[in-house]
Short mmCIF file of C-alpha atoms in Angstrom, two decimals:
data_model
loop_
_atom_site.label_atom_id
_atom_site.label_comp_id
_atom_site.label_asym_id
_atom_site.label_seq_id
_atom_site.Cartn_x
_atom_site.Cartn_y
_atom_site.Cartn_z
CA MET A 512 89.58 129.28 91.87
CA SER A 513 91.87 132.23 91.27
CA ARG A 514 94.93 131.81 89.10
CA ILE A 515 98.50 132.59 90.12
CA PRO A 516 99.69 134.53 87.06
CA ILE A 517 102.66 133.64 84.85
CA TYR A 518 103.61 136.35 82.37
CA GLU A 519 105.37 136.20 79.04
CA GLY A 520 108.60 138.17 79.03
CA TYR A 521 109.78 140.52 81.74
CA GLU A 522 106.49 141.53 83.40
CA GLY A 523 106.81 140.19 86.95
CA SER A 524 109.37 140.47 89.73
CA TYR A 525 110.97 137.06 89.12
CA PHE A 526 112.17 136.49 85.56
CA PHE A 527 113.40 133.19 84.08
CA PHE A 528 115.32 132.83 80.83
CA VAL A 529 118.02 130.74 79.19
CA VAL A 530 121.51 132.06 78.56
CA MET A 531 124.56 130.82 76.68
CA HIS A 532 127.05 131.18 79.52
CA ASP A 533 127.32 132.01 83.20
CA ARG A 534 129.03 135.36 82.68
CA ALA A 535 127.02 138.47 83.42
CA LYS A 536 128.06 140.38 80.31
CA GLY A 537 125.71 139.52 77.48
CA SER A 538 123.50 137.25 79.62
CA MET A 539 120.54 139.60 79.43
CA MET A 540 120.36 139.26 75.64
CA GLU A 541 117.62 136.62 75.67
CA LYS A 542 115.13 138.39 77.93
CA SER A 543 112.30 138.13 75.45
CA SER A 544 112.34 134.32 75.40
CA GLY A 545 111.66 133.96 79.09
CA PHE A 546 108.72 134.27 81.44
CA SER A 547 108.07 135.86 84.81
CA ILE A 548 105.97 135.69 87.95
CA GLU A 549 105.09 138.07 90.75
CA LYS A 550 107.36 138.47 93.76
CA GLU A 551 104.88 136.92 96.21
CA ALA A 552 104.43 133.77 94.11
CA GLY A 553 108.20 133.37 93.74
CA ARG A 554 108.80 133.82 97.44
CA MET A 555 105.93 131.59 98.57
CA TYR A 556 106.08 128.73 96.09
CA LEU A 557 109.50 128.60 94.39
CA GLU A 558 112.19 130.21 96.53
CA LYS A 559 112.70 127.06 98.62
CA PHE A 560 113.62 125.12 95.47
CA PHE A 561 115.94 127.86 94.23
CA LEU A 562 117.77 127.92 97.55
CA ARG A 563 118.03 124.13 97.80
CA PHE A 564 119.55 123.79 94.33
CA PHE A 565 121.70 126.94 94.28
CA ASP A 566 125.16 126.13 92.86
CA GLU A 567 127.85 128.25 94.50
CA THR A 568 130.53 126.88 92.17
CA LEU A 569 129.24 128.71 89.09
CA ARG A 570 131.35 131.79 88.40
CA ILE A 571 128.45 134.24 88.26
CA ASN A 572 126.82 132.87 91.40
CA LYS A 573 130.07 133.60 93.26
CA ALA A 574 130.13 137.13 91.87
CA HIS A 575 126.53 137.85 92.89
CA SER A 576 126.47 136.01 96.22
CA LYS A 577 126.07 139.24 98.20
CA VAL A 578 123.51 140.84 95.88
CA HIS A 579 120.98 137.95 95.59
CA ASP A 580 119.28 139.59 92.61
CA GLN A 581 120.14 136.86 90.12
CA ALA A 582 121.21 133.23 90.13
CA PHE A 583 122.23 130.77 87.46
CA TYR A 584 121.25 127.11 87.22
CA SER A 585 122.46 124.49 84.76
CA GLN A 586 119.75 122.86 82.69
CA LYS A 587 120.40 119.61 84.56
CA THR A 588 119.89 121.37 87.89
CA TRP A 589 116.78 123.13 86.55
CA MET A 590 115.30 119.78 85.57
CA SER A 591 115.99 118.58 89.14
CA ILE A 592 114.11 121.62 90.42
CA LEU A 593 111.18 120.75 88.13
CA GLU A 594 111.25 117.17 89.42
CA GLU A 595 111.06 118.43 93.02
CA ILE A 596 108.17 120.69 92.05
CA HIS A 597 106.44 117.67 90.51
CA ASN A 598 106.95 115.69 93.74
CA GLU A 599 105.48 118.52 95.79
CA ASN A 600 102.56 118.70 93.37
CA VAL A 601 101.87 114.98 93.86
CA PHE A 602 101.74 115.64 97.60
CA LEU A 603 99.38 118.61 97.12
CA LYS A 604 97.09 116.53 94.90
CA ASN A 605 96.92 113.90 97.64
CA CYS A 606 96.07 116.64 100.14
CA PHE A 607 93.33 117.86 97.81
CA LYS A 608 91.90 114.34 97.53
CA ASN A 609 91.99 113.87 101.32
CA LEU A 610 90.33 117.24 101.85
CA THR A 611 87.58 117.01 99.25
CA GLY A 612 87.21 113.28 98.67
CA LYS A 613 87.73 113.93 94.94
CA LYS A 614 90.76 113.46 92.75
CA TYR A 615 92.25 116.71 91.41
CA LYS A 616 91.38 117.16 87.76
CA ARG A 617 92.59 120.14 85.80
CA ALA A 618 89.90 121.88 83.83
CA GLU A 619 90.11 121.34 80.08
CA ASP A 620 90.86 124.99 79.51
CA MET A 621 93.09 126.04 76.61
CA GLY A 622 94.00 129.04 78.75
CA PHE A 623 96.21 126.68 80.74
CA TYR A 624 98.76 126.83 77.93
CA SER A 625 98.77 130.60 77.62
CA PHE A 626 100.44 133.36 79.57
CA ASP A 627 98.47 135.74 81.73
CA GLY A 628 98.18 139.43 81.00
CA LYS A 629 98.47 142.14 83.62
CA GLU A 630 94.94 143.32 82.82
CA LYS A 631 93.52 139.81 83.38
CA ASN A 632 94.51 139.78 87.04
CA THR A 633 91.16 140.43 88.71
CA GLY A 634 92.42 140.32 92.27
CA ILE A 635 89.80 137.70 93.18
CA ARG A 636 90.88 135.68 96.19
CA ASP A 637 90.26 132.00 96.78
CA THR A 638 87.33 131.41 99.08
CA SER A 639 88.21 127.95 100.35
CA PHE A 640 91.24 125.87 101.24
CA SER A 641 90.51 123.47 98.37
CA ASP A 642 90.40 126.39 95.90
CA GLY A 643 93.76 127.58 97.22
CA LEU A 644 95.25 124.11 96.78
CA MET A 645 93.91 123.96 93.22
CA SER A 646 95.53 127.33 92.47
CA VAL A 647 98.95 126.18 93.70
CA ILE A 648 98.69 122.82 91.89
CA GLU A 649 97.82 124.58 88.63
CA PHE A 650 100.61 127.13 89.17
CA TYR A 651 103.21 124.37 89.59
CA GLU A 652 101.90 122.56 86.49
CA ARG A 653 102.03 125.75 84.41
CA PHE A 654 105.46 126.75 85.75
CA THR A 655 106.82 123.33 84.75
CA TYR A 656 105.15 123.53 81.34
CA PHE A 657 106.56 127.00 80.55
CA SER A 658 110.02 126.04 81.87
CA LYS A 659 110.23 123.00 79.62
CA LYS A 660 108.90 124.97 76.66
CA MET A 661 111.51 127.71 77.25
CA ILE A 662 114.33 125.16 77.45
CA SER A 663 113.19 123.32 74.32
CA LYS A 664 113.31 126.57 72.33
CA SER A 665 116.92 127.18 73.38
CA SER A 666 118.31 123.76 74.22
CA GLU A 667 121.80 124.79 73.07
CA LYS A 668 121.98 127.39 75.86
CA PRO A 669 123.07 125.53 78.98
CA TYR A 670 122.01 127.91 81.77
CA ILE A 671 118.79 129.25 83.20
CA MET A 672 119.02 132.61 84.88
CA VAL A 673 116.63 133.66 87.62
CA LYS A 674 116.50 137.45 87.95
CA ARG A 675 114.78 138.99 90.96
CA ASN A 676 113.68 142.62 91.11
#
C-alpha cells in the first residue's frame, strides 16, 4: 500500500492552519503550526467537503470569493467536515470488507502518527483496488488525527484557514 503524504508545515499545495480571526491581515502568522497535503490529494479526497461546508457569510470568504486561493472555516464547521470524512471512511471500510472479505485493520505502525517528508515519497503506486482503498482510508484517518491535534494546540483560535497554491 502506498501512502498519501501529509506534511508538517507549508510543504504541499493545500495548507491548513488555525487563525485568530477571519481577517486576511495577520492571518498567516501561524503557518508553522499547520500541515499540508499535495494538490491532487486535496482535489480528489477533500475538495468536496470544503465546497459543501464553505461559509459565504464570513468576511474573508466574501473578500476572496473570486480568487479561490483560501477559505476560512469555523472550528464548529471544521468538526462537521471531520465528521463527514469519518462517515465516508466508514463507507470505504465497508467497501474494503465487501471487496476482500476481511475487515480493514490499520497496521500498528508508529509512523501513522508522524508527518511525511518530501524525500520519503517513493512514487510507488498501489497495485490493487484494495490497496488503493486502504491508502484513502488511512489518509482520512491521518487527516482527521492531524486536524484535531492542530486544533487542540490552538483551541483559542476560532478559525481554520485552508490555503491553496
